[in-house]
JSON list of C-alpha atoms in Angstrom, two decimals:
[
{"chain": "A", "resi": 936, "resn": "GLN", "atom": "CA", "xyz": [-94.85, -163.05, 114.74]},
{"chain": "A", "resi": 937, "resn": "LYS", "atom": "CA", "xyz": [-92.46, -160.77, 115.60]},
{"chain": "A", "resi": 938, "resn": "GLU", "atom": "CA", "xyz": [-92.25, -159.40, 119.00]},
{"chain": "A", "resi": 939, "resn": "VAL", "atom": "CA", "xyz": [-92.05, -155.70, 118.14]},
{"chain": "A", "resi": 940, "resn": "GLU", "atom": "CA", "xyz": [-93.16, -154.62, 114.41]},
{"chain": "A", "resi": 941, "resn": "GLN", "atom": "CA", "xyz": [-92.51, -151.78, 112.61]},
{"chain": "A", "resi": 942, "resn": "ASN", "atom": "CA", "xyz": [-92.68, -150.79, 108.86]},
{"chain": "A", "resi": 943, "resn": "SER", "atom": "CA", "xyz": [-89.15, -150.56, 107.62]},
{"chain": "A", "resi": 944, "resn": "GLY", "atom": "CA", "xyz": [-89.91, -147.14, 105.37]},
{"chain": "A", "resi": 945, "resn": "PRO", "atom": "CA", "xyz": [-89.05, -145.50, 103.94]},
{"chain": "A", "resi": 946, "resn": "LEU", "atom": "CA", "xyz": [-91.61, -142.87, 105.35]},
{"chain": "A", "resi": 947, "resn": "SER", "atom": "CA", "xyz": [-91.21, -139.55, 103.35]},
{"chain": "A", "resi": 948, "resn": "VAL", "atom": "CA", "xyz": [-93.13, -136.30, 104.54]},
{"chain": "A", "resi": 949, "resn": "PRO", "atom": "CA", "xyz": [-92.25, -132.72, 103.84]},
{"chain": "A", "resi": 950, "resn": "GLU", "atom": "CA", "xyz": [-90.89, -130.38, 105.94]},
{"chain": "A", "resi": 951, "resn": "GLY", "atom": "CA", "xyz": [-93.24, -128.97, 108.61]},
{"chain": "A", "resi": 952, "resn": "ALA", "atom": "CA", "xyz": [-95.58, -131.78, 108.16]},
{"chain": "A", "resi": 953, "resn": "ILE", "atom": "CA", "xyz": [-96.53, -134.51, 110.70]},
{"chain": "A", "resi": 954, "resn": "ALA", "atom": "CA", "xyz": [-94.74, -137.98, 110.66]},
{"chain": "A", "resi": 955, "resn": "SER", "atom": "CA", "xyz": [-96.41, -140.73, 112.13]},
{"chain": "A", "resi": 956, "resn": "LEU", "atom": "CA", "xyz": [-94.51, -143.69, 113.33]},
{"chain": "A", "resi": 957, "resn": "ASN", "atom": "CA", "xyz": [-96.38, -146.96, 113.99]},
{"chain": "A", "resi": 958, "resn": "CYS", "atom": "CA", "xyz": [-95.48, -149.78, 116.37]},
{"chain": "A", "resi": 959, "resn": "THR", "atom": "CA", "xyz": [-97.48, -153.11, 117.24]},
{"chain": "A", "resi": 960, "resn": "TYR", "atom": "CA", "xyz": [-95.94, -155.91, 119.67]},
{"chain": "A", "resi": 961, "resn": "SER", "atom": "CA", "xyz": [-97.47, -159.24, 120.49]},
{"chain": "A", "resi": 962, "resn": "ASP", "atom": "CA", "xyz": [-96.78, -159.48, 124.09]},
{"chain": "A", "resi": 963, "resn": "ARG", "atom": "CA", "xyz": [-99.91, -158.31, 126.45]},
{"chain": "A", "resi": 964, "resn": "GLY", "atom": "CA", "xyz": [-97.72, -158.19, 129.41]},
{"chain": "A", "resi": 965, "resn": "SER", "atom": "CA", "xyz": [-95.63, -155.49, 128.11]},
{"chain": "A", "resi": 966, "resn": "GLN", "atom": "CA", "xyz": [-95.12, -152.57, 130.41]},
{"chain": "A", "resi": 967, "resn": "SER", "atom": "CA", "xyz": [-93.45, -149.68, 129.06]},
{"chain": "A", "resi": 968, "resn": "PHE", "atom": "CA", "xyz": [-92.77, -148.62, 125.90]},
{"chain": "A", "resi": 969, "resn": "PHE", "atom": "CA", "xyz": [-90.02, -146.93, 124.07]},
{"chain": "A", "resi": 970, "resn": "TRP", "atom": "CA", "xyz": [-88.92, -144.71, 121.43]},
{"chain": "A", "resi": 971, "resn": "TYR", "atom": "CA", "xyz": [-85.26, -144.23, 120.06]},
{"chain": "A", "resi": 972, "resn": "ARG", "atom": "CA", "xyz": [-84.02, -142.59, 117.38]},
{"chain": "A", "resi": 973, "resn": "GLN", "atom": "CA", "xyz": [-80.50, -143.76, 115.55]},
{"chain": "A", "resi": 974, "resn": "TYR", "atom": "CA", "xyz": [-79.20, -141.50, 112.93]},
{"chain": "A", "resi": 975, "resn": "SER", "atom": "CA", "xyz": [-76.97, -143.40, 110.13]},
{"chain": "A", "resi": 976, "resn": "GLY", "atom": "CA", "xyz": [-73.57, -144.95, 111.77]},
{"chain": "A", "resi": 977, "resn": "LYS", "atom": "CA", "xyz": [-74.52, -143.69, 114.90]},
{"chain": "A", "resi": 978, "resn": "SER", "atom": "CA", "xyz": [-75.94, -145.09, 118.17]},
{"chain": "A", "resi": 979, "resn": "PRO", "atom": "CA", "xyz": [-79.71, -144.97, 119.51]},
{"chain": "A", "resi": 980, "resn": "GLU", "atom": "CA", "xyz": [-80.76, -142.29, 121.72]},
{"chain": "A", "resi": 981, "resn": "LEU", "atom": "CA", "xyz": [-83.87, -142.18, 123.59]},
{"chain": "A", "resi": 982, "resn": "ILE", "atom": "CA", "xyz": [-86.52, -139.81, 122.24]},
{"chain": "A", "resi": 983, "resn": "MET", "atom": "CA", "xyz": [-89.38, -140.58, 125.40]},
{"chain": "A", "resi": 984, "resn": "PHE", "atom": "CA", "xyz": [-91.06, -143.63, 126.95]},
{"chain": "A", "resi": 985, "resn": "ILE", "atom": "CA", "xyz": [-94.39, -144.29, 127.72]},
{"chain": "A", "resi": 986, "resn": "TYR", "atom": "CA", "xyz": [-96.43, -146.91, 130.06]},
{"chain": "A", "resi": 987, "resn": "SER", "atom": "CA", "xyz": [-99.95, -145.36, 130.47]},
{"chain": "A", "resi": 988, "resn": "ASN", "atom": "CA", "xyz": [-102.98, -145.38, 127.97]},
{"chain": "A", "resi": 989, "resn": "GLY", "atom": "CA", "xyz": [-103.09, -142.19, 126.05]},
{"chain": "A", "resi": 990, "resn": "ASP", "atom": "CA", "xyz": [-100.99, -139.63, 124.76]},
{"chain": "A", "resi": 991, "resn": "LYS", "atom": "CA", "xyz": [-98.16, -138.14, 126.08]},
{"chain": "A", "resi": 992, "resn": "GLU", "atom": "CA", "xyz": [-96.50, -135.20, 124.78]},
{"chain": "A", "resi": 993, "resn": "ASP", "atom": "CA", "xyz": [-92.52, -133.89, 124.66]},
{"chain": "A", "resi": 994, "resn": "GLY", "atom": "CA", "xyz": [-91.93, -130.51, 122.66]},
{"chain": "A", "resi": 995, "resn": "ARG", "atom": "CA", "xyz": [-92.69, -131.71, 119.16]},
{"chain": "A", "resi": 996, "resn": "PHE", "atom": "CA", "xyz": [-92.99, -135.58, 119.86]},
{"chain": "A", "resi": 997, "resn": "THR", "atom": "CA", "xyz": [-96.05, -137.52, 121.24]},
{"chain": "A", "resi": 998, "resn": "ALA", "atom": "CA", "xyz": [-96.21, -140.97, 122.12]},
{"chain": "A", "resi": 999, "resn": "GLN", "atom": "CA", "xyz": [-99.60, -142.65, 121.93]},
{"chain": "A", "resi": 1000, "resn": "LEU", "atom": "CA", "xyz": [-100.38, -146.10, 123.38]},
{"chain": "A", "resi": 1001, "resn": "ASN", "atom": "CA", "xyz": [-103.44, -148.27, 123.01]},
{"chain": "A", "resi": 1002, "resn": "LYS", "atom": "CA", "xyz": [-102.86, -151.21, 125.10]},
{"chain": "A", "resi": 1003, "resn": "ALA", "atom": "CA", "xyz": [-106.04, -153.00, 124.21]},
{"chain": "A", "resi": 1004, "resn": "SER", "atom": "CA", "xyz": [-104.97, -152.78, 120.50]},
{"chain": "A", "resi": 1005, "resn": "GLN", "atom": "CA", "xyz": [-101.07, -153.55, 121.28]},
{"chain": "A", "resi": 1006, "resn": "TYR", "atom": "CA", "xyz": [-100.54, -150.35, 119.43]},
{"chain": "A", "resi": 1007, "resn": "VAL", "atom": "CA", "xyz": [-97.66, -147.43, 120.04]},
{"chain": "A", "resi": 1008, "resn": "SER", "atom": "CA", "xyz": [-97.40, -144.67, 117.89]},
{"chain": "A", "resi": 1009, "resn": "LEU", "atom": "CA", "xyz": [-95.04, -141.63, 117.34]},
{"chain": "A", "resi": 1010, "resn": "LEU", "atom": "CA", "xyz": [-95.97, -138.26, 115.93]},
{"chain": "A", "resi": 1011, "resn": "ILE", "atom": "CA", "xyz": [-93.40, -135.81, 115.24]},
{"chain": "A", "resi": 1012, "resn": "ARG", "atom": "CA", "xyz": [-94.56, -132.01, 114.51]},
{"chain": "A", "resi": 1013, "resn": "ASP", "atom": "CA", "xyz": [-93.48, -129.78, 112.37]},
{"chain": "A", "resi": 1014, "resn": "SER", "atom": "CA", "xyz": [-90.87, -132.26, 111.16]},
{"chain": "A", "resi": 1015, "resn": "GLN", "atom": "CA", "xyz": [-87.52, -130.72, 110.06]},
{"chain": "A", "resi": 1016, "resn": "PRO", "atom": "CA", "xyz": [-84.92, -132.61, 107.77]},
{"chain": "A", "resi": 1017, "resn": "SER", "atom": "CA", "xyz": [-82.68, -133.04, 110.81]},
{"chain": "A", "resi": 1018, "resn": "ASP", "atom": "CA", "xyz": [-85.47, -135.35, 112.12]},
{"chain": "A", "resi": 1019, "resn": "SER", "atom": "CA", "xyz": [-84.49, -137.94, 109.25]},
{"chain": "A", "resi": 1020, "resn": "ALA", "atom": "CA", "xyz": [-83.13, -141.09, 111.06]},
{"chain": "A", "resi": 1021, "resn": "THR", "atom": "CA", "xyz": [-84.37, -144.55, 111.90]},
{"chain": "A", "resi": 1022, "resn": "TYR", "atom": "CA", "xyz": [-86.89, -144.78, 114.76]},
{"chain": "A", "resi": 1023, "resn": "LEU", "atom": "CA", "xyz": [-87.04, -147.75, 116.57]},
{"chain": "A", "resi": 1024, "resn": "CYS", "atom": "CA", "xyz": [-89.50, -149.15, 118.99]},
{"chain": "A", "resi": 1025, "resn": "ALA", "atom": "CA", "xyz": [-88.95, -150.91, 121.97]},
{"chain": "A", "resi": 1026, "resn": "ARG", "atom": "CA", "xyz": [-91.40, -152.73, 124.96]},
{"chain": "A", "resi": 1027, "resn": "ALA", "atom": "CA", "xyz": [-90.16, -153.99, 128.25]},
{"chain": "A", "resi": 1028, "resn": "ARG", "atom": "CA", "xyz": [-92.10, -156.14, 130.76]},
{"chain": "A", "resi": 1029, "resn": "TRP", "atom": "CA", "xyz": [-91.45, -156.67, 134.27]},
{"chain": "A", "resi": 1030, "resn": "THR", "atom": "CA", "xyz": [-87.68, -155.74, 134.04]},
{"chain": "A", "resi": 1031, "resn": "ASP", "atom": "CA", "xyz": [-85.88, -153.08, 131.94]},
{"chain": "A", "resi": 1032, "resn": "LYS", "atom": "CA", "xyz": [-85.08, -155.82, 129.19]},
{"chain": "A", "resi": 1033, "resn": "LEU", "atom": "CA", "xyz": [-85.81, -154.00, 125.78]},
{"chain": "A", "resi": 1034, "resn": "ILE", "atom": "CA", "xyz": [-86.89, -155.93, 123.03]},
{"chain": "A", "resi": 1035, "resn": "PHE", "atom": "CA", "xyz": [-86.29, -153.62, 119.88]},
{"chain": "A", "resi": 1036, "resn": "GLY", "atom": "CA", "xyz": [-88.17, -153.55, 116.61]},
{"chain": "A", "resi": 1037, "resn": "THR", "atom": "CA", "xyz": [-86.29, -153.34, 113.38]},
{"chain": "A", "resi": 1038, "resn": "GLY", "atom": "CA", "xyz": [-86.94, -149.30, 113.23]},
{"chain": "A", "resi": 1039, "resn": "THR", "atom": "CA", "xyz": [-88.56, -147.36, 110.67]},
{"chain": "A", "resi": 1040, "resn": "ARG", "atom": "CA", "xyz": [-86.71, -144.97, 108.58]},
{"chain": "A", "resi": 1041, "resn": "LEU", "atom": "CA", "xyz": [-87.94, -141.17, 108.34]},
{"chain": "A", "resi": 1042, "resn": "GLN", "atom": "CA", "xyz": [-87.16, -138.89, 105.75]},
{"chain": "A", "resi": 1043, "resn": "VAL", "atom": "CA", "xyz": [-88.04, -135.25, 105.92]},
{"chain": "A", "resi": 1044, "resn": "PHE", "atom": "CA", "xyz": [-87.57, -133.67, 102.47]},
{"chain": "A", "resi": 1045, "resn": "PRO", "atom": "CA", "xyz": [-87.19, -129.89, 102.05]},
{"chain": "B", "resi": 112, "resn": "GLU", "atom": "CA", "xyz": [-70.72, -135.53, 131.72]},
{"chain": "B", "resi": 113, "resn": "ALA", "atom": "CA", "xyz": [-68.88, -138.03, 129.82]},
{"chain": "B", "resi": 114, "resn": "GLY", "atom": "CA", "xyz": [-70.77, -140.84, 127.86]},
{"chain": "B", "resi": 115, "resn": "VAL", "atom": "CA", "xyz": [-70.52, -144.49, 127.58]},
{"chain": "B", "resi": 116, "resn": "ALA", "atom": "CA", "xyz": [-66.79, -144.98, 125.94]},
{"chain": "B", "resi": 117, "resn": "GLN", "atom": "CA", "xyz": [-66.12, -148.10, 123.55]},
{"chain": "B", "resi": 118, "resn": "SER", "atom": "CA", "xyz": [-63.24, -149.59, 121.60]},
{"chain": "B", "resi": 119, "resn": "PRO", "atom": "CA", "xyz": [-61.99, -150.31, 118.88]},
{"chain": "B", "resi": 120, "resn": "ARG", "atom": "CA", "xyz": [-64.90, -148.46, 116.96]},
{"chain": "B", "resi": 121, "resn": "TYR", "atom": "CA", "xyz": [-63.93, -150.58, 113.65]},
{"chain": "B", "resi": 122, "resn": "LYS", "atom": "CA", "xyz": [-62.57, -154.53, 113.76]},
{"chain": "B", "resi": 123, "resn": "ILE", "atom": "CA", "xyz": [-62.18, -156.60, 110.49]},
{"chain": "B", "resi": 124, "resn": "ILE", "atom": "CA", "xyz": [-61.18, -159.98, 111.32]},
{"chain": "B", "resi": 125, "resn": "GLU", "atom": "CA", "xyz": [-61.30, -163.54, 109.64]},
{"chain": "B", "resi": 126, "resn": "LYS", "atom": "CA", "xyz": [-63.37, -166.23, 110.60]},
{"chain": "B", "resi": 127, "resn": "ARG", "atom": "CA", "xyz": [-62.51, -168.56, 113.37]},
{"chain": "B", "resi": 128, "resn": "GLN", "atom": "CA", "xyz": [-60.43, -165.67, 114.99]},
{"chain": "B", "resi": 129, "resn": "SER", "atom": "CA", "xyz": [-61.18, -164.07, 117.96]},
{"chain": "B", "resi": 130, "resn": "VAL", "atom": "CA", "xyz": [-62.10, -160.63, 119.00]},
{"chain": "B", "resi": 131, "resn": "ALA", "atom": "CA", "xyz": [-62.68, -158.54, 122.08]},
{"chain": "B", "resi": 132, "resn": "PHE", "atom": "CA", "xyz": [-64.39, -155.21, 122.81]},
{"chain": "B", "resi": 133, "resn": "TRP", "atom": "CA", "xyz": [-64.14, -152.81, 125.83]},
{"chain": "B", "resi": 134, "resn": "CYS", "atom": "CA", "xyz": [-66.89, -150.77, 127.18]},
{"chain": "B", "resi": 135, "resn": "ASN", "atom": "CA", "xyz": [-66.40, -148.13, 130.02]},
{"chain": "B", "resi": 136, "resn": "PRO", "atom": "CA", "xyz": [-70.04, -147.21, 131.14]},
{"chain": "B", "resi": 137, "resn": "ILE", "atom": "CA", "xyz": [-71.00, -143.74, 132.66]},
{"chain": "B", "resi": 138, "resn": "SER", "atom": "CA", "xyz": [-69.36, -143.22, 135.87]},
{"chain": "B", "resi": 139, "resn": "GLY", "atom": "CA", "xyz": [-71.74, -144.25, 138.65]},
{"chain": "B", "resi": 140, "resn": "HIS", "atom": "CA", "xyz": [-74.09, -146.32, 136.55]},
{"chain": "B", "resi": 141, "resn": "ALA", "atom": "CA", "xyz": [-74.62, -149.71, 137.79]},
{"chain": "B", "resi": 142, "resn": "THR", "atom": "CA", "xyz": [-76.36, -151.96, 135.01]},
{"chain": "B", "resi": 143, "resn": "LEU", "atom": "CA", "xyz": [-74.03, -152.32, 131.70]},
{"chain": "B", "resi": 144, "resn": "TYR", "atom": "CA", "xyz": [-75.59, -153.68, 128.46]},
{"chain": "B", "resi": 145, "resn": "TRP", "atom": "CA", "xyz": [-74.13, -155.72, 125.25]},
{"chain": "B", "resi": 146, "resn": "TYR", "atom": "CA", "xyz": [-76.13, -155.51, 122.23]},
{"chain": "B", "resi": 147, "resn": "GLN", "atom": "CA", "xyz": [-75.49, -156.77, 118.93]},
{"chain": "B", "resi": 148, "resn": "GLN", "atom": "CA", "xyz": [-77.22, -154.73, 116.01]},
{"chain": "B", "resi": 149, "resn": "ILE", "atom": "CA", "xyz": [-77.12, -156.52, 112.32]},
{"chain": "B", "resi": 150, "resn": "LEU", "atom": "CA", "xyz": [-77.64, -154.13, 109.51]},
{"chain": "B", "resi": 151, "resn": "GLY", "atom": "CA", "xyz": [-81.14, -153.50, 108.96]},
{"chain": "B", "resi": 152, "resn": "GLN", "atom": "CA", "xyz": [-82.43, -154.93, 112.67]},
{"chain": "B", "resi": 153, "resn": "GLY", "atom": "CA", "xyz": [-83.11, -153.52, 116.05]},
{"chain": "B", "resi": 154, "resn": "PRO", "atom": "CA", "xyz": [-80.47, -153.92, 118.76]},
{"chain": "B", "resi": 155, "resn": "LYS", "atom": "CA", "xyz": [-80.54, -157.39, 120.50]},
{"chain": "B", "resi": 156, "resn": "LEU", "atom": "CA", "xyz": [-79.80, -157.54, 123.88]},
{"chain": "B", "resi": 157, "resn": "LEU", "atom": "CA", "xyz": [-76.99, -160.18, 124.37]},
{"chain": "B", "resi": 158, "resn": "ILE", "atom": "CA", "xyz": [-75.89, -159.63, 128.39]},
{"chain": "B", "resi": 159, "resn": "GLN", "atom": "CA", "xyz": [-77.01, -157.42, 131.02]},
{"chain": "B", "resi": 160, "resn": "PHE", "atom": "CA", "xyz": [-74.82, -156.66, 134.38]},
{"chain": "B", "resi": 161, "resn": "GLN", "atom": "CA", "xyz": [-75.84, -155.40, 137.60]},
{"chain": "B", "resi": 162, "resn": "ASN", "atom": "CA", "xyz": [-72.71, -154.33, 139.26]},
{"chain": "B", "resi": 163, "resn": "ASN", "atom": "CA", "xyz": [-70.49, -157.08, 138.47]},
{"chain": "B", "resi": 164, "resn": "GLY", "atom": "CA", "xyz": [-73.03, -159.54, 138.77]},
{"chain": "B", "resi": 165, "resn": "VAL", "atom": "CA", "xyz": [-75.26, -161.08, 135.40]},
{"chain": "B", "resi": 166, "resn": "VAL", "atom": "CA", "xyz": [-78.77, -160.38, 135.32]},
{"chain": "B", "resi": 167, "resn": "ASP", "atom": "CA", "xyz": [-79.73, -161.64, 131.71]},
{"chain": "B", "resi": 168, "resn": "ASP", "atom": "CA", "xyz": [-77.74, -163.68, 129.27]},
{"chain": "B", "resi": 169, "resn": "SER", "atom": "CA", "xyz": [-80.24, -165.64, 127.57]},
{"chain": "B", "resi": 170, "resn": "GLN", "atom": "CA", "xyz": [-79.48, -164.77, 124.24]},
{"chain": "B", "resi": 171, "resn": "LEU", "atom": "CA", "xyz": [-75.58, -164.78, 124.62]},
{"chain": "B", "resi": 172, "resn": "PRO", "atom": "CA", "xyz": [-74.26, -167.68, 122.24]},
{"chain": "B", "resi": 173, "resn": "LYS", "atom": "CA", "xyz": [-72.16, -169.07, 125.14]},
{"chain": "B", "resi": 174, "resn": "ASP", "atom": "CA", "xyz": [-70.50, -171.71, 122.98]},
{"chain": "B", "resi": 175, "resn": "ARG", "atom": "CA", "xyz": [-68.49, -168.59, 121.28]},
{"chain": "B", "resi": 176, "resn": "PHE", "atom": "CA", "xyz": [-69.29, -165.43, 123.26]},
{"chain": "B", "resi": 177, "resn": "SER", "atom": "CA", "xyz": [-68.12, -164.24, 126.91]},
{"chain": "B", "resi": 178, "resn": "ALA", "atom": "CA", "xyz": [-68.38, -161.49, 128.93]},
{"chain": "B", "resi": 179, "resn": "GLU", "atom": "CA", "xyz": [-67.15, -160.10, 131.97]},
{"chain": "B", "resi": 180, "resn": "ARG", "atom": "CA", "xyz": [-67.41, -156.97, 134.15]},
{"chain": "B", "resi": 181, "resn": "LEU", "atom": "CA", "xyz": [-64.30, -156.90, 136.56]},
{"chain": "B", "resi": 182, "resn": "LYS", "atom": "CA", "xyz": [-64.79, -154.75, 139.59]},
{"chain": "B", "resi": 183, "resn": "GLY", "atom": "CA", "xyz": [-68.35, -153.82, 138.56]},
{"chain": "B", "resi": 184, "resn": "VAL", "atom": "CA", "xyz": [-67.07, -150.98, 136.02]},
{"chain": "B", "resi": 185, "resn": "ASP", "atom": "CA", "xyz": [-65.28, -151.74, 132.56]},
{"chain": "B", "resi": 186, "resn": "SER", "atom": "CA", "xyz": [-66.84, -154.47, 130.64]},
{"chain": "B", "resi": 187, "resn": "THR", "atom": "CA", "xyz": [-65.22, -156.69, 128.18]},
{"chain": "B", "resi": 188, "resn": "LEU", "atom": "CA", "xyz": [-67.00, -158.94, 125.25]},
{"chain": "B", "resi": 189, "resn": "LYS", "atom": "CA", "xyz": [-65.03, -161.70, 123.59]},
{"chain": "B", "resi": 190, "resn": "ILE", "atom": "CA", "xyz": [-65.66, -163.73, 120.64]},
{"chain": "B", "resi": 191, "resn": "GLN", "atom": "CA", "xyz": [-64.18, -167.12, 119.89]},
{"chain": "B", "resi": 192, "resn": "PRO", "atom": "CA", "xyz": [-64.28, -168.51, 117.27]},
{"chain": "B", "resi": 193, "resn": "ALA", "atom": "CA", "xyz": [-65.70, -165.68, 114.99]},
{"chain": "B", "resi": 194, "resn": "LYS", "atom": "CA", "xyz": [-68.51, -166.63, 112.53]},
{"chain": "B", "resi": 195, "resn": "LEU", "atom": "CA", "xyz": [-69.32, -164.74, 109.36]},
{"chain": "B", "resi": 196, "resn": "GLU", "atom": "CA", "xyz": [-72.86, -164.16, 111.06]},
{"chain": "B", "resi": 197, "resn": "ASP", "atom": "CA", "xyz": [-71.16, -162.34, 113.63]},
{"chain": "B", "resi": 198, "resn": "SER", "atom": "CA", "xyz": [-70.55, -159.51, 111.78]},
{"chain": "B", "resi": 199, "resn": "ALA", "atom": "CA", "xyz": [-72.51, -156.44, 113.34]},
{"chain": "B", "resi": 200, "resn": "VAL", "atom": "CA", "xyz": [-72.39, -153.44, 115.34]},
{"chain": "B", "resi": 201, "resn": "TYR", "atom": "CA", "xyz": [-71.74, -154.21, 119.15]},
{"chain": "B", "resi": 202, "resn": "LEU", "atom": "CA", "xyz": [-73.42, -151.52, 121.50]},
{"chain": "B", "resi": 203, "resn": "CYS", "atom": "CA", "xyz": [-72.55, -151.16, 124.84]},
{"chain": "B", "resi": 204, "resn": "ALA", "atom": "CA", "xyz": [-75.11, -149.06, 126.91]},
{"chain": "B", "resi": 205, "resn": "SER", "atom": "CA", "xyz": [-75.45, -148.31, 130.87]},
{"chain": "B", "resi": 206, "resn": "SER", "atom": "CA", "xyz": [-78.24, -147.16, 132.99]},
{"chain": "B", "resi": 207, "resn": "LEU", "atom": "CA", "xyz": [-78.24, -145.55, 136.53]},
{"chain": "B", "resi": 208, "resn": "GLU", "atom": "CA", "xyz": [-79.78, -148.67, 138.39]},
{"chain": "B", "resi": 209, "resn": "GLY", "atom": "CA", "xyz": [-81.44, -150.94, 135.57]},
{"chain": "B", "resi": 210, "resn": "ARG", "atom": "CA", "xyz": [-85.05, -150.16, 136.78]},
{"chain": "B", "resi": 211, "resn": "GLN", "atom": "CA", "xyz": [-87.73, -150.06, 133.67]},
{"chain": "B", "resi": 212, "resn": "THR", "atom": "CA", "xyz": [-88.07, -146.09, 133.29]},
{"chain": "B", "resi": 213, "resn": "ASP", "atom": "CA", "xyz": [-84.31, -145.54, 134.11]},
{"chain": "B", "resi": 214, "resn": "THR", "atom": "CA", "xyz": [-82.58, -144.14, 130.62]},
{"chain": "B", "resi": 215, "resn": "GLN", "atom": "CA", "xyz": [-80.14, -146.60, 128.77]},
{"chain": "B", "resi": 216, "resn": "TYR", "atom": "CA", "xyz": [-77.21, -144.59, 127.24]},
{"chain": "B", "resi": 217, "resn": "PHE", "atom": "CA", "xyz": [-75.42, -146.05, 124.22]},
{"chain": "B", "resi": 218, "resn": "GLY", "atom": "CA", "xyz": [-72.07, -145.96, 123.46]},
{"chain": "B", "resi": 219, "resn": "PRO", "atom": "CA", "xyz": [-70.91, -145.52, 119.75]},
{"chain": "B", "resi": 220, "resn": "GLY", "atom": "CA", "xyz": [-70.39, -148.84, 119.33]},
{"chain": "B", "resi": 221, "resn": "THR", "atom": "CA", "xyz": [-67.85, -151.30, 117.60]},
{"chain": "B", "resi": 222, "resn": "ARG", "atom": "CA", "xyz": [-68.55, -152.04, 113.78]},
{"chain": "B", "resi": 223, "resn": "LEU", "atom": "CA", "xyz": [-67.09, -156.03, 113.41]},
{"chain": "B", "resi": 224, "resn": "THR", "atom": "CA", "xyz": [-66.63, -157.38, 109.89]},
{"chain": "B", "resi": 225, "resn": "VAL", "atom": "CA", "xyz": [-65.74, -161.21, 109.68]},
{"chain": "B", "resi": 226, "resn": "LEU", "atom": "CA", "xyz": [-64.44, -162.23, 106.71]}
]
């Protein structure tokens, strides 16, 4: 079982729709969870992190964490073609060492 | 504020050759990371430095990979000898103090192709 699992996609959504990206993890000791965006041929950039159960909102992005179900999600509201990228989920335990999933490729079509 | 700098951006070598990558972190960042990202996968941490000391190198293939961070600023990652499976993008990242919630800023990466 992989430590962080993501569906590789692609996830295709129309412009203006809500994109829902999901991630599960196996280590119950995981404390913090991170969502990174990676455009093709570019390096990852942090979108947001979450460490408490529930929702965390930042602009058009909402991260959701459910530690009991070992599940993290990222919602992107009003999706734009510029959101088309690979979204990487990562977790950290006691330190800042990040364990990444393989990423979900999102395609937003006009 | 200048970002993380890496060079070269691309490198093509034959197997059994050696190669070195260079990274200059964001000024003032104490923590520096080297990641390996194979096509279609997420980044995998190879080594983490706090200033010039190694914090974690548990996933570094020490028989062929080495890294150093002299004076706690720039860092180099070396592969000798290279294997075909080393073909990947090598990403350098830095963070302010290496705390769990410190943002890790990534450089543009070096794309290595081993023939």
